[in-house]
Amino acid sequence: MTTNNPYNFLPLQPTGRNENDTANTYAPEDMIKIYEQQFLIQVPEDKLTEFLPALKAFYDIDNHTLDVSAIIFDAIADSAIIYNHKIKVGDYQLLGGLVEEAIEYDEDNTSVDSVEGEEIQAYTLECQRKFFINDIEIAYHFNLFIYGDGYSTLTKKDTVLEKMYWFVRGRFEEDLLDDAEDNDSLASINKQLAELGIREMDLTTIDEMVSYVENSIIDDAMVDELNRLLDDAE
């Protein structure tokens, strides 16, 4: 690592040299910090061509090191780098209490051991999860429908993150194609992101963001609290 630091890089201590002994290696947590700097440091337009070489020289790392750091970042549970954007999971909030619902077995779906017309106890619950895209907080609201051992979610359509979800769903799910014209366009979504100070995203980035959000909206802590609510309701 050199002492020349024109971009105020974070000084970090390497753990050794790579397998060819040609460049420094760093702990996973430090590689995350280096990868963040690669994509998130604001660099003047006339300095862009100088930035990446300066970063590599400062940490004495190579292209391969930067490439594999994305995999390291995905292994961290609460955050990820997705095509030059950092996304992180925030806290959840249960809005209100459980609302009892009663659903009946459909005649066509009643199993041999079931009693036709039997009611299944179900509940709905309004929820919110915070996410951070490049450290900017965005809310994600959804209605949680709990039935037996299963659940499903219905996302609202207010925040830009929620609109990104419906944009992706409308493009890929045939049953939603009729309503796709009601969804925001890519240009509209990017305009809303720009108003928040977030760089524009292409289709691939939005797809990956939505997948990350869907995989992260319910975590172990939230499941534990839901189970307590269900136990109290029963």
Coordinates of N, CA and C in Angstrom, one line a residue:
M1 N 0.9 -1.2 0.0 CA 0.0 0.0 0.0 C 0.9 1.2 0.0
T2 N 0.7 2.1 -1.0 CA 1.5 3.3 -1.1 C 1.0 4.4 -0.1
T3 N 1.8 5.4 0.0 CA 1.4 6.6 0.9 C 0.7 7.6 0.0
N4 N 0.7 7.5 -1.3 CA 0.0 8.4 -2.2 C -1.5 8.2 -2.2
N5 N -2.2 9.2 -1.6 CA -3.7 8.9 -1.4 C -4.5 10.1 -1.8
P6 N -4.6 10.4 -3.2 CA -5.2 11.6 -3.7 C -6.7 11.6 -3.5
Y7 N -7.4 10.4 -3.2 CA -8.8 10.3 -3.1 C -9.3 10.0 -1.7
N8 N -8.4 10.2 -0.7 CA -8.7 9.9 0.7 C -9.2 8.5 0.9
F9 N -8.5 7.5 0.3 CA -8.9 6.1 0.5 C -8.7 5.8 2.0
L10 N -9.5 4.8 2.4 CA -9.4 4.3 3.8 C -8.1 3.4 4.0
P11 N -7.2 3.8 4.8 CA -6.0 3.0 5.0 C -6.4 1.6 5.7
L12 N -5.9 0.6 5.1 CA -6.2 -0.8 5.5 C -5.0 -1.6 5.5
Q13 N -4.9 -2.6 6.4 CA -3.7 -3.5 6.6 C -3.9 -4.8 5.8
P14 N -3.1 -5.1 4.8 CA -3.2 -6.3 4.0 C -2.9 -7.5 4.9
T15 N -3.5 -8.7 4.6 CA -3.3 -9.9 5.3 C -2.1 -10.7 4.7
G16 N -1.7 -10.4 3.6 CA -0.6 -11.1 2.9 C -0.6 -10.9 1.4
R17 N 0.0 -11.8 0.7 CA 0.1 -11.7 -0.8 C -0.8 -12.8 -1.4
N18 N -1.2 -12.6 -2.7 CA -2.0 -13.6 -3.3 C -1.2 -14.8 -3.7
E19 N -1.9 -15.8 -4.4 CA -1.2 -17.1 -4.7 C 0.0 -16.9 -5.5
N20 N 0.1 -15.9 -6.3 CA 1.3 -15.7 -7.2 C 2.2 -14.7 -6.5
D21 N 1.9 -14.2 -5.3 CA 2.7 -13.3 -4.6 C 3.0 -12.0 -5.4
T22 N 1.9 -11.6 -6.1 CA 2.1 -10.4 -6.9 C 1.2 -9.2 -6.4
A23 N 0.3 -9.4 -5.5 CA -0.6 -8.3 -5.1 C -1.1 -8.6 -3.7
N24 N -1.4 -7.6 -2.9 CA -1.9 -7.8 -1.6 C -3.2 -8.5 -1.5
T25 N -3.5 -9.2 -0.4 CA -4.8 -9.7 -0.1 C -5.3 -9.1 1.2
Y26 N -6.6 -9.0 1.3 CA -7.2 -8.3 2.5 C -8.3 -9.2 3.1
A27 N -8.6 -9.0 4.3 CA -9.7 -9.7 5.0 C -11.0 -9.3 4.3
P28 N -12.0 -10.2 4.3 CA -13.3 -10.0 3.6 C -13.9 -8.6 4.0
E29 N -13.8 -8.3 5.3 CA -14.4 -7.0 5.7 C -13.7 -5.8 5.1
D30 N -12.4 -5.9 4.9 CA -11.7 -4.8 4.3 C -11.9 -4.8 2.8
M31 N -12.1 -6.0 2.2 CA -12.3 -6.0 0.7 C -13.7 -5.4 0.4
I32 N -14.6 -5.5 1.3 CA -15.9 -4.8 1.2 C -15.7 -3.3 1.1
K33 N -14.8 -2.8 2.0 CA -14.6 -1.4 2.1 C -13.9 -0.9 0.8
I34 N -13.0 -1.7 0.3 CA -12.3 -1.4 -1.0 C -13.3 -1.4 -2.1
Y35 N -14.2 -2.4 -2.2 CA -15.1 -2.5 -3.2 C -16.1 -1.3 -3.2
E36 N -16.5 -1.0 -2.0 CA -17.4 0.2 -1.9 C -16.8 1.5 -2.4
Q37 N -15.5 1.6 -2.1 CA -14.8 2.8 -2.6 C -14.7 2.8 -4.1
Q38 N -14.5 1.7 -4.7 CA -14.4 1.6 -6.1 C -15.6 2.1 -6.8
F39 N -16.8 1.9 -6.2 CA -18.0 2.3 -6.9 C -18.7 3.5 -6.3
L40 N -18.5 3.8 -5.0 CA -19.3 4.8 -4.4 C -18.6 6.1 -4.1
I41 N -17.3 6.2 -4.2 CA -16.6 7.5 -4.0 C -16.9 8.4 -5.2
Q42 N -17.3 9.6 -4.8 CA -17.6 10.6 -5.9 C -16.3 11.1 -6.5
V43 N -16.2 11.0 -7.8 CA -15.0 11.3 -8.5 C -15.3 12.4 -9.6
P44 N -14.6 13.5 -9.6 CA -14.8 14.5 -10.7 C -14.7 13.8 -12.1
E45 N -15.5 14.3 -13.0 CA -15.5 13.7 -14.4 C -14.1 13.6 -15.0
D46 N -13.3 14.7 -14.8 CA -12.0 14.7 -15.4 C -11.0 13.8 -14.7
K47 N -11.4 13.2 -13.6 CA -10.5 12.3 -12.9 C -10.8 10.8 -13.0
L48 N -11.9 10.5 -13.7 CA -12.4 9.2 -13.7 C -11.4 8.2 -14.3
T49 N -10.6 8.6 -15.3 CA -9.7 7.6 -15.9 C -8.5 7.4 -14.9
E50 N -8.3 8.3 -14.0 CA -7.2 8.1 -13.1 C -7.6 7.4 -11.8
F51 N -8.9 7.3 -11.5 CA -9.3 6.8 -10.2 C -9.0 5.3 -10.0
L52 N -9.4 4.4 -10.9 CA -9.2 3.0 -10.6 C -7.7 2.7 -10.5
P53 N -6.9 3.2 -11.4 CA -5.4 2.9 -11.2 C -4.9 3.4 -9.9
A54 N -5.4 4.5 -9.4 CA -5.0 5.0 -8.1 C -5.4 4.1 -7.0
L55 N -6.6 3.6 -7.1 CA -7.1 2.7 -6.1 C -6.3 1.4 -6.0
K56 N -6.0 0.8 -7.2 CA -5.2 -0.4 -7.3 C -3.8 -0.2 -6.7
A57 N -3.2 1.0 -7.1 CA -1.9 1.3 -6.6 C -1.8 1.5 -5.1
F58 N -2.8 2.2 -4.6 CA -2.9 2.5 -3.1 C -2.9 1.2 -2.3
Y59 N -3.7 0.2 -2.7 CA -3.9 -1.0 -2.0 C -3.0 -2.1 -2.5
D60 N -2.3 -1.9 -3.7 CA -1.5 -2.9 -4.3 C -2.3 -4.2 -4.6
I61 N -3.4 -4.0 -5.3 CA -4.3 -5.1 -5.7 C -4.4 -5.2 -7.2
D62 N -5.0 -6.3 -7.7 CA -5.1 -6.5 -9.1 C -6.6 -6.7 -9.5
N63 N -6.9 -6.8 -10.8 CA -8.3 -6.9 -11.3 C -9.0 -8.1 -10.6
H64 N -8.3 -9.3 -10.5 CA -8.9 -10.5 -10.0 C -9.4 -10.2 -8.6
T65 N -8.6 -9.5 -7.8 CA -9.0 -9.3 -6.4 C -10.3 -8.5 -6.4
L66 N -10.4 -7.5 -7.2 CA -11.6 -6.7 -7.2 C -12.8 -7.5 -7.7
D67 N -12.6 -8.3 -8.7 CA -13.7 -9.1 -9.2 C -14.3 -10.1 -8.2
V68 N -13.5 -10.8 -7.4 CA -14.0 -11.7 -6.5 C -14.6 -11.1 -5.2
S69 N -14.3 -9.8 -5.0 CA -14.8 -9.2 -3.8 C -16.3 -9.1 -3.9
A70 N -16.9 -9.1 -5.1 CA -18.4 -9.1 -5.2 C -19.0 -10.3 -4.5
I71 N -18.3 -11.4 -4.7 CA -18.8 -12.7 -4.1 C -18.7 -12.6 -2.6
I72 N -17.6 -12.0 -2.1 CA -17.5 -11.8 -0.7 C -18.6 -11.0 -0.1
F73 N -19.0 -9.9 -0.9 CA -20.0 -9.0 -0.4 C -21.3 -9.8 -0.3
D74 N -21.6 -10.6 -1.3 CA -22.9 -11.4 -1.2 C -23.0 -12.3 0.0
A75 N -21.8 -12.7 0.5 CA -21.8 -13.6 1.7 C -22.2 -12.9 3.0
I76 N -22.2 -11.5 2.9 CA -22.6 -10.7 4.1 C -24.1 -10.6 4.1
A77 N -24.7 -11.0 5.2 CA -26.2 -11.2 5.2 C -27.0 -10.0 5.0
D78 N -26.5 -8.8 5.5 CA -27.4 -7.7 5.5 C -27.1 -6.6 4.4
S79 N -26.2 -6.9 3.5 CA -25.9 -5.9 2.5 C -25.2 -6.6 1.3
A80 N -25.2 -5.9 0.2 CA -24.6 -6.4 -1.1 C -24.3 -5.2 -2.0
I81 N -23.4 -5.5 -2.9 CA -23.1 -4.6 -4.0 C -23.8 -5.2 -5.2
I82 N -24.6 -4.4 -5.9 CA -25.3 -4.9 -7.1 C -25.1 -3.9 -8.2
Y83 N -24.2 -4.3 -9.1 CA -23.9 -3.5 -10.3 C -23.7 -2.0 -9.9
N84 N -22.7 -1.7 -9.1 CA -22.3 -0.4 -8.7 C -23.3 0.3 -7.8
H85 N -24.2 -0.4 -7.2 CA -25.1 0.2 -6.2 C -25.0 -0.7 -5.0
K86 N -24.9 -0.1 -3.8 CA -24.9 -0.8 -2.6 C -26.3 -0.8 -2.0
I87 N -26.8 -2.0 -1.6 CA -28.1 -2.1 -0.9 C -28.0 -2.8 0.4
K88 N -28.6 -2.3 1.4 CA -28.5 -2.9 2.7 C -29.9 -3.0 3.4
V89 N -30.1 -4.0 4.2 CA -31.4 -4.2 4.8 C -31.4 -3.4 6.1
G90 N -32.6 -2.8 6.4 CA -32.8 -2.0 7.6 C -33.8 -2.7 8.5
D91 N -34.3 -2.0 9.4 CA -35.2 -2.6 10.4 C -36.6 -2.8 9.8
Y92 N -37.4 -3.7 10.5 CA -38.8 -3.9 10.1 C -39.7 -3.3 11.1
Q93 N -40.9 -3.1 10.7 CA -42.0 -2.6 11.6 C -43.3 -3.3 11.3
L94 N -44.0 -3.7 12.3 CA -45.3 -4.3 12.1 C -46.3 -3.2 12.4
L95 N -47.1 -2.9 11.4 CA -48.0 -1.8 11.4 C -49.4 -2.3 11.8
G96 N -49.8 -2.1 13.1 CA -51.1 -2.6 13.6 C -50.9 -4.0 14.0
G97 N -52.0 -4.7 14.2 CA -52.0 -6.1 14.7 C -52.5 -7.1 13.7
L98 N -52.6 -8.3 14.1 CA -53.1 -9.4 13.2 C -54.6 -9.2 12.9
V99 N -55.0 -9.3 11.7 CA -56.4 -9.3 11.4 C -56.8 -10.7 10.9
E100 N -57.8 -11.2 11.6 CA -58.3 -12.6 11.3 C -59.0 -12.6 10.0
E101 N -58.7 -13.7 9.2 CA -59.3 -14.0 8.0 C -59.8 -15.4 8.0
A102 N -60.9 -15.7 7.3 CA -61.3 -17.1 7.3 C -61.5 -17.5 5.8
I103 N -60.8 -18.5 5.4 CA -60.9 -19.0 4.0 C -61.3 -20.5 4.0
E104 N -62.1 -20.8 3.0 CA -62.6 -22.2 2.9 C -61.8 -22.9 1.9
Y105 N -61.7 -24.3 2.1 CA -61.1 -25.1 1.1 C -62.0 -25.0 -0.2
D106 N -61.4 -24.8 -1.3 CA -62.1 -24.9 -2.6 C -62.4 -26.3 -2.8
E107 N -63.6 -26.6 -3.4 CA -64.0 -28.0 -3.6 C -63.0 -28.8 -4.5
D108 N -62.4 -28.1 -5.5 CA -61.4 -28.8 -6.3 C -60.1 -29.0 -5.6
N109 N -59.8 -28.3 -4.5 CA -58.5 -28.4 -3.9 C -58.6 -29.2 -2.6
T110 N -59.8 -29.8 -2.2 CA -60.0 -30.5 -1.0 C -59.3 -31.9 -1.1
S111 N -58.4 -32.2 -0.2 CA -57.8 -33.5 -0.3 C -58.7 -34.6 0.2
V112 N -58.3 -35.9 0.1 CA -59.1 -37.0 0.5 C -59.4 -37.0 2.0
D113 N -58.4 -36.6 2.7 CA -58.5 -36.6 4.2 C -59.1 -35.3 4.8
S114 N -59.4 -34.4 3.9 CA -60.0 -33.1 4.4 C -61.5 -33.2 4.3
V115 N -62.1 -32.3 5.1 CA -63.6 -32.2 5.1 C -63.9 -31.0 4.2
E116 N -64.8 -31.3 3.3 CA -65.2 -30.3 2.3 C -65.8 -29.1 3.1
G117 N -65.4 -27.9 2.7 CA -65.9 -26.7 3.3 C -65.2 -26.3 4.6
E118 N -64.2 -27.1 5.0 CA -63.5 -26.8 6.3 C -62.8 -25.4 6.2
E119 N -62.9 -24.7 7.2 CA -62.3 -23.4 7.2 C -60.8 -23.4 7.7
I120 N -59.9 -22.6 7.1 CA -58.5 -22.5 7.5 C -58.4 -21.2 8.2
Q121 N -57.8 -21.2 9.3 CA -57.5 -19.9 10.0 C -56.4 -19.2 9.3
A122 N -56.6 -17.9 9.0 CA -55.6 -17.1 8.3 C -55.6 -15.7 8.9
Y123 N -54.5 -15.0 8.7 CA -54.3 -13.7 9.3 C -53.7 -12.8 8.2
T124 N -54.0 -11.5 8.3 CA -53.2 -10.5 7.5 C -52.6 -9.5 8.4
L125 N -51.5 -9.0 8.0 CA -50.7 -8.0 8.8 C -50.0 -7.0 7.9
E126 N -50.1 -5.7 8.2 CA -49.4 -4.7 7.5 C -48.0 -4.6 8.0
C127 N -47.0 -4.6 7.1 CA -45.6 -4.6 7.5 C -44.8 -3.6 6.7
Q128 N -43.7 -3.2 7.2 CA -42.8 -2.3 6.5 C -41.3 -2.7 6.8
R129 N -40.5 -2.7 5.8 CA -39.1 -3.0 6.0 C -38.3 -1.8 5.3
K130 N -37.3 -1.3 6.0 CA -36.5 -0.3 5.5 C -35.3 -0.9 4.7
F131 N -35.0 -0.3 3.6 CA -33.8 -0.6 2.8 C -33.0 0.6 2.6
F132 N -31.7 0.5 2.4 CA -30.8 1.6 2.1 C -30.1 1.3 0.8
I133 N -30.3 2.2 -0.2 CA -29.6 2.1 -1.5 C -28.6 3.2 -1.5
N134 N -27.3 2.9 -1.5 CA -26.2 3.9 -1.4 C -26.4 4.8 -0.2
D135 N -26.9 4.2 0.9 CA -27.0 4.8 2.2 C -28.3 5.8 2.3
I136 N -29.1 5.7 1.3 CA -30.3 6.5 1.2 C -31.5 5.6 1.6
E137 N -32.2 6.0 2.7 CA -33.3 5.1 3.2 C -34.5 5.1 2.3
I138 N -35.1 3.9 2.0 CA -36.3 3.8 1.2 C -37.2 2.8 1.9
A139 N -38.4 3.1 2.1 CA -39.4 2.2 2.8 C -39.9 1.2 1.8
Y140 N -40.3 0.0 2.3 CA -40.9 -1.0 1.5 C -42.1 -1.6 2.3
H141 N -43.3 -1.3 1.9 CA -44.5 -1.7 2.6 C -45.1 -2.9 1.9
F142 N -45.6 -3.8 2.7 CA -46.3 -5.0 2.2 C -47.3 -5.5 3.1
N143 N -48.3 -6.2 2.6 CA -49.3 -6.9 3.4 C -49.0 -8.3 3.5
L144 N -48.8 -8.9 4.7 CA -48.4 -10.3 4.9 C -49.7 -11.1 5.1
F145 N -49.9 -12.1 4.3 CA -51.0 -13.0 4.5 C -50.5 -14.4 5.0
I146 N -50.9 -14.8 6.2 CA -50.4 -16.0 6.8 C -51.6 -17.0 6.9
Y147 N -51.3 -18.2 6.4 CA -52.3 -19.2 6.4 C -51.6 -20.6 6.6
G148 N -52.0 -21.2 7.7 CA -51.4 -22.5 8.1 C -49.9 -22.3 8.3
D149 N -49.1 -23.1 7.6 CA -47.6 -23.0 7.7 C -47.1 -22.1 6.6
G150 N -47.9 -21.5 5.8 CA -47.4 -20.7 4.6 C -47.7 -19.3 4.8
Y151 N -47.2 -18.5 3.9 CA -47.5 -17.1 3.8 C -47.3 -16.5 2.4
S152 N -47.9 -15.4 2.1 CA -47.6 -14.7 0.9 C -47.6 -13.2 1.2
T153 N -47.0 -12.4 0.3 CA -47.0 -11.0 0.5 C -47.6 -10.2 -0.7
L154 N -48.1 -9.1 -0.4 CA -48.7 -8.2 -1.4 C -48.0 -6.8 -1.2
T155 N -47.2 -6.4 -2.2 CA -46.5 -5.2 -2.0 C -47.3 -4.0 -2.4
K156 N -47.2 -2.9 -1.7 CA -47.8 -1.7 -2.0 C -47.2 -1.0 -3.3
K157 N -47.6 0.2 -3.6 CA -47.1 0.8 -4.8 C -46.9 2.3 -4.6
D158 N -46.2 2.6 -3.5 CA -46.0 4.0 -3.2 C -44.6 4.5 -3.3
T159 N -43.7 3.8 -2.7 CA -42.3 4.3 -2.8 C -41.6 3.8 -4.0
V160 N -40.5 4.3 -4.4 CA -39.8 3.9 -5.6 C -39.4 2.5 -5.6
L161 N -39.0 2.0 -4.4 CA -38.6 0.6 -4.3 C -39.8 -0.4 -4.6
E162 N -41.0 0.0 -4.1 CA -42.2 -0.7 -4.3 C -42.5 -0.7 -5.8
K163 N -42.3 0.5 -6.4 CA -42.6 0.6 -7.9 C -41.7 -0.2 -8.7
M164 N -40.4 -0.4 -8.2 CA -39.4 -1.2 -8.9 C -39.9 -2.7 -8.9
Y165 N -40.5 -3.1 -7.8 CA -41.0 -4.5 -7.7 C -42.1 -4.7 -8.7
W166 N -43.1 -3.8 -8.8 CA -44.2 -4.0 -9.7 C -43.7 -3.9 -11.2
F167 N -42.7 -3.0 -11.4 CA -42.1 -2.9 -12.7 C -41.6 -4.3 -13.2
V168 N -40.8 -5.0 -12.3 CA -40.3 -6.3 -12.6 C -41.4 -7.3 -12.8
R169 N -42.3 -7.3 -11.8 CA -43.4 -8.3 -11.9 C -44.2 -8.1 -13.2
G170 N -44.5 -6.9 -13.6 CA -45.3 -6.7 -14.8 C -44.6 -7.1 -16.0
R171 N -43.3 -7.1 -16.0 CA -42.5 -7.5 -17.2 C -42.5 -9.0 -17.4
F172 N -42.5 -9.7 -16.3 CA -42.2 -11.1 -16.4 C -43.4 -12.1 -16.1
E173 N -44.5 -11.6 -15.5 CA -45.6 -12.4 -15.1 C -46.8 -12.2 -16.0
E174 N -47.2 -13.2 -16.7 CA -48.2 -13.1 -17.7 C -49.5 -12.6 -17.1
D175 N -49.8 -13.1 -15.9 CA -51.1 -12.7 -15.3 C -51.2 -11.2 -14.9
L176 N -50.0 -10.5 -15.0 CA -50.0 -9.1 -14.7 C -49.9 -8.2 -15.9
L177 N -49.7 -8.8 -17.1 CA -49.4 -8.1 -18.3 C -50.6 -7.1 -18.6
D178 N -51.8 -7.4 -18.3 CA -52.9 -6.5 -18.5 C -52.8 -5.2 -17.7
D179 N -52.2 -5.3 -16.5 CA -52.1 -4.2 -15.6 C -50.7 -3.5 -15.8
A180 N -49.8 -4.0 -16.6 CA -48.5 -3.5 -16.7 C -48.4 -2.1 -17.1
E181 N -49.4 -1.6 -17.9 CA -49.4 -0.2 -18.3 C -49.7 0.7 -17.1
D182 N -50.1 0.2 -16.0 CA -50.3 1.0 -14.8 C -49.0 1.2 -14.0
N183 N -48.0 0.4 -14.3 CA -46.7 0.4 -13.6 C -45.9 1.6 -14.1
D184 N -45.0 2.0 -13.3 CA -44.0 3.0 -13.7 C -43.1 2.5 -14.8
S185 N -42.6 3.3 -15.7 CA -41.6 2.9 -16.7 C -40.2 3.0 -16.1
L186 N -39.2 2.4 -16.8 CA -37.8 2.5 -16.4 C -37.4 4.0 -16.3
A187 N -37.8 4.8 -17.3 CA -37.5 6.2 -17.2 C -38.0 6.9 -16.0
S188 N -39.3 6.6 -15.7 CA -39.9 7.2 -14.5 C -39.3 6.8 -13.2
I189 N -38.9 5.5 -13.1 CA -38.2 5.0 -11.9 C -36.9 5.7 -11.8
N190 N -36.1 5.8 -12.8 CA -34.8 6.4 -12.8 C -34.9 7.9 -12.4
K191 N -36.0 8.6 -12.8 CA -36.2 10.0 -12.5 C -36.4 10.1 -11.0
Q192 N -37.2 9.1 -10.4 CA -37.5 9.2 -9.0 C -36.2 8.8 -8.2
L193 N -35.4 7.9 -8.7 CA -34.1 7.6 -8.1 C -33.2 8.8 -8.1
A194 N -33.2 9.5 -9.2 CA -32.3 10.7 -9.3 C -32.8 11.8 -8.3
E195 N -34.1 11.9 -8.1 CA -34.6 12.9 -7.1 C -34.1 12.6 -5.7
L196 N -33.8 11.3 -5.4 CA -33.3 10.9 -4.1 C -31.8 10.9 -4.1
G197 N -31.1 11.3 -5.2 CA -29.7 11.3 -5.3 C -29.1 9.9 -5.6
I198 N -29.8 9.0 -6.2 CA -29.3 7.7 -6.5 C -29.1 7.6 -8.0
R199 N -28.0 7.1 -8.4 CA -27.7 7.0 -9.9 C -28.7 6.0 -10.6
E200 N -28.8 6.2 -11.9 CA -29.8 5.5 -12.6 C -29.4 4.0 -12.7
M201 N -30.4 3.1 -12.9 CA -30.2 1.7 -13.0 C -30.7 1.2 -14.3
D202 N -30.1 0.1 -14.8 CA -30.6 -0.5 -16.0 C -31.5 -1.7 -15.6
L203 N -32.1 -2.4 -16.6 CA -33.0 -3.5 -16.2 C -32.4 -4.6 -15.4
T204 N -31.2 -4.9 -15.7 CA -30.6 -6.0 -14.9 C -30.4 -5.6 -13.5
T205 N -30.0 -4.4 -13.2 CA -29.7 -3.9 -11.9 C -31.1 -3.9 -11.1
I206 N -32.1 -3.4 -11.7 CA -33.4 -3.4 -11.0 C -33.9 -4.8 -10.7
D207 N -33.7 -5.7 -11.7 CA -34.1 -7.1 -11.4 C -33.4 -7.7 -10.2
E208 N -32.1 -7.5 -10.2 CA -31.3 -8.0 -9.1 C -31.7 -7.3 -7.7
M209 N -31.9 -6.0 -7.8 CA -32.4 -5.3 -6.6 C -33.7 -5.9 -6.0
V210 N -34.6 -6.1 -6.9 CA -35.9 -6.7 -6.5 C -35.8 -8.1 -5.9
S211 N -34.9 -8.9 -6.5 CA -34.7 -10.2 -6.0 C -34.1 -10.2 -4.6
Y212 N -33.1 -9.2 -4.4 CA -32.5 -9.0 -3.1 C -33.6 -8.6 -2.1
V213 N -34.4 -7.7 -2.5 CA -35.5 -7.2 -1.5 C -36.4 -8.3 -1.2
E214 N -36.9 -9.1 -2.2 CA -37.8 -10.2 -1.9 C -37.2 -11.2 -0.9
N215 N -35.9 -11.5 -1.1 CA -35.2 -12.4 -0.2 C -34.9 -11.9 1.2
S216 N -35.1 -10.6 1.4 CA -34.7 -10.0 2.6 C -35.8 -9.4 3.5
I217 N -37.0 -9.3 2.9 CA -38.1 -8.6 3.7 C -38.5 -9.3 5.0
I218 N -38.3 -10.6 5.0 CA -38.7 -11.4 6.3 C -37.4 -12.1 6.8
D219 N -37.0 -11.7 8.0 CA -35.8 -12.4 8.6 C -36.2 -13.1 9.8
D220 N -35.2 -13.7 10.5 CA -35.5 -14.6 11.7 C -36.1 -13.8 12.8
A221 N -35.6 -12.6 13.0 CA -36.2 -11.8 14.1 C -37.7 -11.5 13.9
M222 N -38.0 -11.2 12.6 CA -39.4 -10.9 12.3 C -40.3 -12.2 12.4
V223 N -39.7 -13.3 12.0 CA -40.4 -14.6 12.2 C -40.7 -14.9 13.6
D224 N -39.7 -14.7 14.5 CA -39.9 -14.9 15.9 C -41.1 -14.0 16.5
E225 N -41.1 -12.8 16.1 CA -42.2 -11.9 16.6 C -43.5 -12.3 16.0
L226 N -43.6 -12.7 14.7 CA -44.8 -13.2 14.1 C -45.3 -14.4 14.9
N227 N -44.4 -15.3 15.2 CA -44.8 -16.5 15.9 C -45.4 -16.2 17.3
R228 N -44.8 -15.2 18.0 CA -45.4 -14.8 19.2 C -46.8 -14.2 19.1
L229 N -47.0 -13.4 18.0 CA -48.3 -12.8 17.8 C -49.3 -14.0 17.5
L230 N -48.9 -14.9 16.7 CA -49.8 -16.1 16.3 C -50.1 -16.9 17.6
D231 N -49.2 -17.1 18.4 CA -49.4 -17.9 19.7 C -50.4 -17.1 20.5
D232 N -50.3 -15.8 20.6 CA -51.2 -15.0 21.4 C -52.6 -15.0 20.8
A233 N -52.7 -15.0 19.5 CA -54.0 -15.0 18.9 C -54.7 -16.3 19.0
E234 N -54.0 -17.4 19.2 CA -54.6 -18.7 19.2 C -54.9 -19.1 20.7

